[in-house]
Amino acid sequence: MPSAHDPLADFQFSPRYEVAVASRRGAGPLQRPENQDNFLVIDAAGAAAWLDNQEVRRAMVAGWPAGHGRVAVLDGMGGHGHGREAAEAVVAGLLAMPPCGTGEELARRLDALHAQLQQRFSFESGARPGTTLTMLELPAGGAPILYHVGDSRLYEIDAGHARPLTVDHVPATVAALSGRIDERDWWRQVHGGHTPQIAQAFILGNAFSRPSQLSDPLYELSERKLPSWLGGMADRRVLTLRPDALYLLATDGFWSCATPDGFVGGWPALLAGAPDAAAAVDRLFAAMEDAPPPGLQPDNLTALVLRPRLSPSDETALPSNALS
């Protein structure tokens, strides 16, 4: 069985997508004692892969409809205790959750899972764990549906740009929603630097409703709540994917450094010409090992690359190790 260190790429998403994913405790000599990240892939044939106790597990999802897919990355919050277990519990919930054809259905089922797991992880100490969740639901024949909680991210990467498609749920975003900081300050704080603070996580709850204390429900950053300069980046929305770009779902270990915007800005050149999704994942992890950004902090690393295919006929031109 492949380890979490190797890109998993034998998923059946044709003819629409190719997908590869990998997860590690970290990069370099200083690493976290365990990997509290997780991921989930359920492909169009119902074959699933995820981490259980930091090891890759695989299974077939019974009754999964042909052509539907689901991909997600999660970052368990170890600072609150039980971070790995929280991420694993959400993955288990996603494995049991029926496929969703609309954003409304997806949000309703995930809000219910959030409430259920809050009850499960309610401790007398009051220190509830949490996890980020950035996922794409891939209906057969339909557009991808994004659902996002926390500070993991979805990026669209083409030849010239690495563009974030999600808004980090961090204190700077709380300040932006209340008008206390402007666009320039928000981008500088969120993408020009990195702090481990978070304002919302799955299971944990949110600090958007009442910044002075955590509230139980999840707080959706909808179009009407976001400032105009973050328009089009709502947490829960349908996406249009470009065939000339690839899409990266990643945890924040990839930008936990002194100047994350500079490091992320090098991804288009790094990934240019990657023959398939697995090669793109390989290059991202190799960069973290061989040319890490200045000030890199020890953190877990999970990267999932999804690349749209131009048409079914293009499959015959893919390398032998590409998805089929």
Coordinates of C-alpha atoms in Angstrom, one line a residue:
M1 CA 0.0 0.0 0.0
P2 CA 1.4 3.4 -0.9
S3 CA 2.5 5.6 2.1
A4 CA 1.3 9.1 2.8
H5 CA 4.6 10.3 1.5
D6 CA 3.9 9.2 -2.1
P7 CA 1.4 10.9 -4.4
L8 CA -1.7 8.8 -4.8
A9 CA -2.8 9.1 -8.4
D10 CA -4.7 5.9 -9.4
F11 CA -8.1 7.5 -9.2
Q12 CA -10.8 7.1 -11.8
F13 CA -12.0 10.6 -12.6
S14 CA -12.0 10.3 -16.4
P15 CA -13.0 11.8 -18.7
R16 CA -13.4 15.1 -16.7
Y17 CA -10.5 15.3 -14.2
E18 CA -7.2 13.9 -13.0
V19 CA -6.4 13.9 -9.3
A20 CA -3.4 13.3 -7.1
V21 CA -2.8 13.8 -3.4
A22 CA -0.1 13.4 -0.8
S23 CA 0.3 14.2 2.9
R24 CA 3.4 14.4 5.1
R25 CA 4.3 15.3 8.7
G26 CA 6.4 18.1 7.3
A27 CA 9.5 19.0 5.4
G28 CA 13.1 19.4 6.6
P29 CA 14.8 18.3 9.8
L30 CA 12.3 20.0 12.2
Q31 CA 8.8 18.4 11.9
R32 CA 5.7 18.0 14.0
P33 CA 5.5 14.8 16.1
E34 CA 2.5 13.6 14.1
N35 CA 0.5 14.4 11.0
Q36 CA -2.8 16.0 12.0
D37 CA -3.7 16.7 8.4
N38 CA -6.0 14.5 6.4
F39 CA -7.6 14.2 3.0
L40 CA -10.4 12.4 1.3
V41 CA -10.8 11.3 -2.3
I42 CA -13.8 9.5 -3.6
D43 CA -13.5 8.9 -7.3
A44 CA -16.1 8.4 -10.0
A45 CA -16.1 4.7 -9.4
G46 CA -16.7 5.0 -5.6
A47 CA -13.1 4.1 -4.7
A48 CA -12.0 6.2 -1.6
A49 CA -8.6 7.0 -0.1
W50 CA -7.9 8.9 3.2
L51 CA -5.7 8.8 6.3
D52 CA -6.5 6.7 9.4
N53 CA -4.0 7.0 12.2
Q54 CA -1.6 8.7 9.7
E55 CA -1.7 5.7 7.3
V56 CA -3.4 5.6 3.9
R57 CA -6.6 3.6 3.9
R58 CA -8.7 2.6 0.9
A59 CA -12.2 1.3 0.5
M60 CA -15.1 1.2 -2.0
V61 CA -18.1 3.3 -1.0
A62 CA -21.2 1.2 -1.2
G63 CA -23.9 2.6 -3.5
W64 CA -21.8 5.5 -4.8
P65 CA -23.3 6.7 -8.1
A66 CA -21.1 6.4 -11.2
G67 CA -19.5 9.6 -12.3
H68 CA -19.8 11.5 -9.0
G69 CA -16.6 12.6 -7.1
R70 CA -15.6 14.2 -3.8
V71 CA -12.2 15.6 -2.8
A72 CA -11.1 17.4 0.4
V73 CA -8.2 18.5 2.5
L74 CA -8.3 18.9 6.3
D75 CA -5.9 20.4 8.9
G76 CA -6.6 19.2 12.4
M77 CA -6.0 21.9 15.1
G78 CA -3.5 20.3 17.5
G79 CA -3.3 23.3 19.6
H80 CA -6.8 22.6 20.9
G81 CA -6.0 18.9 21.5
H82 CA -7.3 15.9 19.5
G83 CA -6.7 17.6 16.2
R84 CA -5.9 14.5 14.3
E85 CA -8.9 12.7 15.8
A86 CA -11.1 15.7 14.8
A87 CA -9.9 15.6 11.2
E88 CA -10.4 11.8 11.1
A89 CA -13.9 12.1 12.4
V90 CA -14.9 14.6 9.7
V91 CA -13.4 12.3 7.1
A92 CA -15.5 9.5 8.4
G93 CA -18.5 11.7 8.2
L94 CA -17.7 12.6 4.6
L95 CA -17.3 8.9 3.8
A96 CA -20.8 8.2 5.1
M97 CA -22.4 11.3 3.6
P98 CA -24.5 10.7 0.4
P99 CA -23.4 12.5 -2.8
C100 CA -24.8 16.0 -3.1
G101 CA -26.1 17.5 -6.3
T102 CA -26.5 21.1 -5.1
G103 CA -24.7 23.5 -2.8
E104 CA -27.7 23.8 -0.6
E105 CA -27.8 20.1 0.1
L106 CA -24.1 20.0 0.7
A107 CA -24.2 22.8 3.2
R108 CA -27.2 21.3 5.0
R109 CA -25.5 17.9 5.4
L110 CA -22.2 19.4 6.5
D111 CA -23.9 21.8 9.0
A112 CA -25.6 18.7 10.5
L113 CA -22.3 16.8 10.7
H114 CA -20.6 19.8 12.4
A115 CA -23.4 19.9 15.1
Q116 CA -23.2 16.1 15.6
L117 CA -19.4 16.2 16.0
Q118 CA -19.6 19.1 18.4
Q119 CA -21.6 16.9 20.7
R120 CA -19.2 14.1 20.3
F121 CA -16.1 16.3 21.1
S122 CA -17.6 18.3 23.9
F123 CA -15.2 18.0 26.9
E124 CA -15.7 19.1 30.4
S125 CA -12.7 21.4 30.0
G126 CA -14.5 23.2 27.2
A127 CA -11.4 23.0 24.9
R128 CA -13.1 21.7 21.8
P129 CA -10.9 20.6 18.9
G130 CA -11.3 21.6 15.3
T131 CA -10.3 21.1 11.8
T132 CA -10.2 23.0 8.5
L133 CA -12.2 21.6 5.6
T134 CA -11.8 22.7 2.1
M135 CA -13.6 20.4 -0.4
L136 CA -15.0 20.1 -3.8
E137 CA -18.1 18.1 -4.6
L138 CA -18.0 16.9 -8.2
P139 CA -21.5 16.0 -9.5
A140 CA -21.6 13.8 -12.6
G141 CA -22.1 16.1 -15.5
G142 CA -22.3 19.2 -13.3
A143 CA -20.0 22.0 -12.1
P144 CA -17.9 21.5 -9.0
I145 CA -19.3 22.8 -5.7
L146 CA -16.9 24.4 -3.2
Y147 CA -17.3 24.2 0.6
H148 CA -14.7 25.9 2.7
V149 CA -14.1 26.4 6.5
G150 CA -10.8 27.5 8.0
D151 CA -7.5 28.6 6.6
S152 CA -6.6 25.8 4.2
R153 CA -7.0 27.1 0.6
L154 CA -8.0 26.4 -2.9
Y155 CA -5.8 27.9 -5.6
E156 CA -6.2 28.2 -9.3
I157 CA -2.8 28.0 -10.9
D158 CA -2.0 28.8 -14.6
A159 CA 1.1 29.9 -16.5
G160 CA 1.2 33.3 -14.9
H161 CA -0.6 33.3 -11.6
A162 CA -1.5 31.3 -8.4
R163 CA -4.8 32.8 -7.5
P164 CA -6.5 32.0 -4.2
L165 CA -10.2 31.1 -4.6
T166 CA -11.0 31.0 -0.9
V167 CA -10.9 33.5 2.0
D168 CA -8.9 32.5 5.1
H169 CA -11.1 32.4 8.3
V170 CA -8.6 34.3 10.4
P171 CA -8.7 37.4 12.6
A172 CA -7.8 39.7 9.7
T173 CA -10.9 38.6 7.9
V174 CA -13.0 39.3 11.0
A175 CA -11.5 42.8 11.0
A176 CA -12.2 43.2 7.3
L177 CA -15.8 42.3 7.7
S178 CA -16.3 44.9 10.3
G179 CA -14.5 47.6 8.2
R180 CA -11.5 47.9 10.6
I181 CA -9.0 47.1 7.8
D182 CA -9.0 47.7 4.1
E183 CA -8.1 45.6 1.1
R184 CA -4.4 46.4 1.2
D185 CA -4.0 45.6 4.9
W186 CA -6.0 42.4 4.6
W187 CA -3.9 41.0 1.7
R188 CA -0.7 42.0 3.5
Q189 CA -1.8 40.3 6.7
V190 CA -3.2 37.1 5.1
H191 CA -1.0 36.6 2.1
G192 CA 2.1 38.6 2.9
G193 CA 2.6 36.9 6.3
H194 CA 1.4 34.0 8.3
T195 CA 0.1 33.5 11.8
P196 CA -1.4 30.3 13.3
Q197 CA -4.5 32.0 14.6
I198 CA -7.9 31.0 13.2
A199 CA -11.3 32.5 13.5
Q200 CA -13.4 29.5 12.5
A201 CA -13.0 25.7 12.1
F202 CA -15.2 22.7 11.6
I203 CA -16.3 21.3 15.0
L204 CA -14.6 24.2 16.9
G205 CA -17.1 26.9 15.9
N206 CA -16.7 30.5 14.8
A207 CA -15.5 33.9 16.1
F208 CA -17.3 35.9 13.4
S209 CA -20.6 36.1 15.1
R210 CA -19.1 37.3 18.4
P211 CA -15.4 38.0 18.1
S212 CA -15.0 37.9 21.9
Q213 CA -16.0 34.3 22.2
L214 CA -16.6 31.2 20.1
S215 CA -20.1 30.5 18.8
D216 CA -21.2 27.0 18.0
P217 CA -22.6 27.2 14.4
L218 CA -20.5 27.7 11.3
Y219 CA -20.6 31.2 9.9
E220 CA -20.9 31.3 6.1
L221 CA -18.9 34.0 4.4
S222 CA -21.5 34.7 1.7
E223 CA -21.3 37.2 -1.1
R224 CA -23.4 39.7 0.8
K225 CA -21.2 39.5 4.0
L226 CA -17.9 39.9 2.3
P227 CA -16.4 43.3 1.3
S228 CA -16.7 44.2 -2.3
W229 CA -13.0 43.6 -2.9
L230 CA -13.5 39.9 -1.9
G231 CA -16.4 39.5 -4.2
G232 CA -16.8 36.2 -5.9
M233 CA -15.0 34.3 -3.1
A234 CA -17.9 33.1 -1.0
D235 CA -17.2 30.0 1.1
R236 CA -20.0 28.0 -0.6
R237 CA -20.4 28.4 -4.3
V238 CA -20.4 26.7 -7.7
L239 CA -17.1 26.9 -9.6
T240 CA -16.2 27.2 -13.2
L241 CA -12.9 25.4 -13.8
R242 CA -10.6 26.4 -16.6
P243 CA -9.0 23.7 -18.8
D244 CA -5.8 25.7 -18.9
A245 CA -5.3 25.7 -15.1
L246 CA -4.8 23.3 -12.3
Y247 CA -6.5 23.5 -8.9
L248 CA -4.6 23.0 -5.7
L249 CA -6.3 22.2 -2.4
A250 CA -3.7 22.6 0.3
T251 CA -3.1 23.0 4.1
D252 CA -1.3 26.0 5.5
G253 CA 2.0 24.3 6.0
F254 CA 2.9 25.3 2.4
W255 CA 2.8 29.0 3.3
S256 CA 3.8 29.0 7.0
C257 CA 6.8 31.1 6.3
A258 CA 8.1 34.7 6.4
T259 CA 7.0 35.8 3.0
P260 CA 4.3 33.4 1.7
D261 CA 3.2 35.5 -1.2
G262 CA 6.7 35.3 -2.7
F263 CA 6.9 31.5 -2.3
V264 CA 3.4 31.0 -3.7
G265 CA 4.2 33.4 -6.5
G266 CA 6.8 30.9 -7.7
W267 CA 4.3 28.0 -8.1
P268 CA 3.3 28.8 -11.7
A269 CA 6.9 28.4 -12.9
L270 CA 7.4 25.4 -10.6
L271 CA 4.4 23.6 -12.0
A272 CA 4.7 24.7 -15.6
G273 CA 4.8 21.6 -17.9
A274 CA 4.0 19.1 -15.2
P275 CA 2.8 16.1 -17.3
D276 CA 0.1 15.1 -14.8
A277 CA -1.4 15.8 -11.4
A278 CA 1.0 13.4 -9.6
A279 CA 4.0 15.2 -11.1
A280 CA 2.6 18.5 -9.9
V281 CA 2.2 17.2 -6.3
D282 CA 5.8 15.8 -6.5
R283 CA 7.1 19.2 -7.5
L284 CA 5.4 21.0 -4.7
F285 CA 6.8 18.6 -2.0
A286 CA 10.3 18.6 -3.7
A287 CA 10.3 22.4 -3.5
M288 CA 9.5 22.3 0.3
E289 CA 12.5 19.9 0.8
D290 CA 15.0 21.3 -1.7
A291 CA 14.3 25.0 -1.7
P292 CA 12.1 25.8 1.3
P293 CA 11.0 29.4 1.7
P294 CA 12.8 31.6 4.3
G295 CA 11.4 31.3 7.8
L296 CA 9.5 28.1 7.2
Q297 CA 7.8 26.8 10.3
P298 CA 7.4 23.1 11.2
D299 CA 3.9 22.1 10.0
N300 CA 2.1 19.3 8.4
L301 CA 1.7 19.3 4.6
T302 CA -1.2 18.1 2.5
A303 CA -1.6 18.9 -1.2
L304 CA -4.3 17.7 -3.6
V305 CA -4.1 18.7 -7.3
L306 CA -7.1 18.5 -9.5
R307 CA -6.6 19.2 -13.2
P308 CA -9.5 19.4 -15.7
R309 CA -9.2 17.5 -18.9
L310 CA -9.9 19.2 -22.2
S311 CA -11.9 16.4 -23.6
P312 CA -12.2 12.6 -23.5
S313 CA -10.0 12.3 -26.6
D314 CA -7.1 13.9 -24.7
E315 CA -6.8 10.8 -22.5
T316 CA -4.9 9.0 -25.2
A317 CA -2.1 11.6 -25.2
L318 CA -1.5 11.4 -21.4
P319 CA 1.6 9.7 -20.1
S320 CA 1.4 6.1 -18.9
N321 CA 1.3 7.1 -15.2
A322 CA -1.5 9.6 -15.6
L323 CA -5.0 8.9 -14.5
S324 CA -7.3 6.9 -16.7

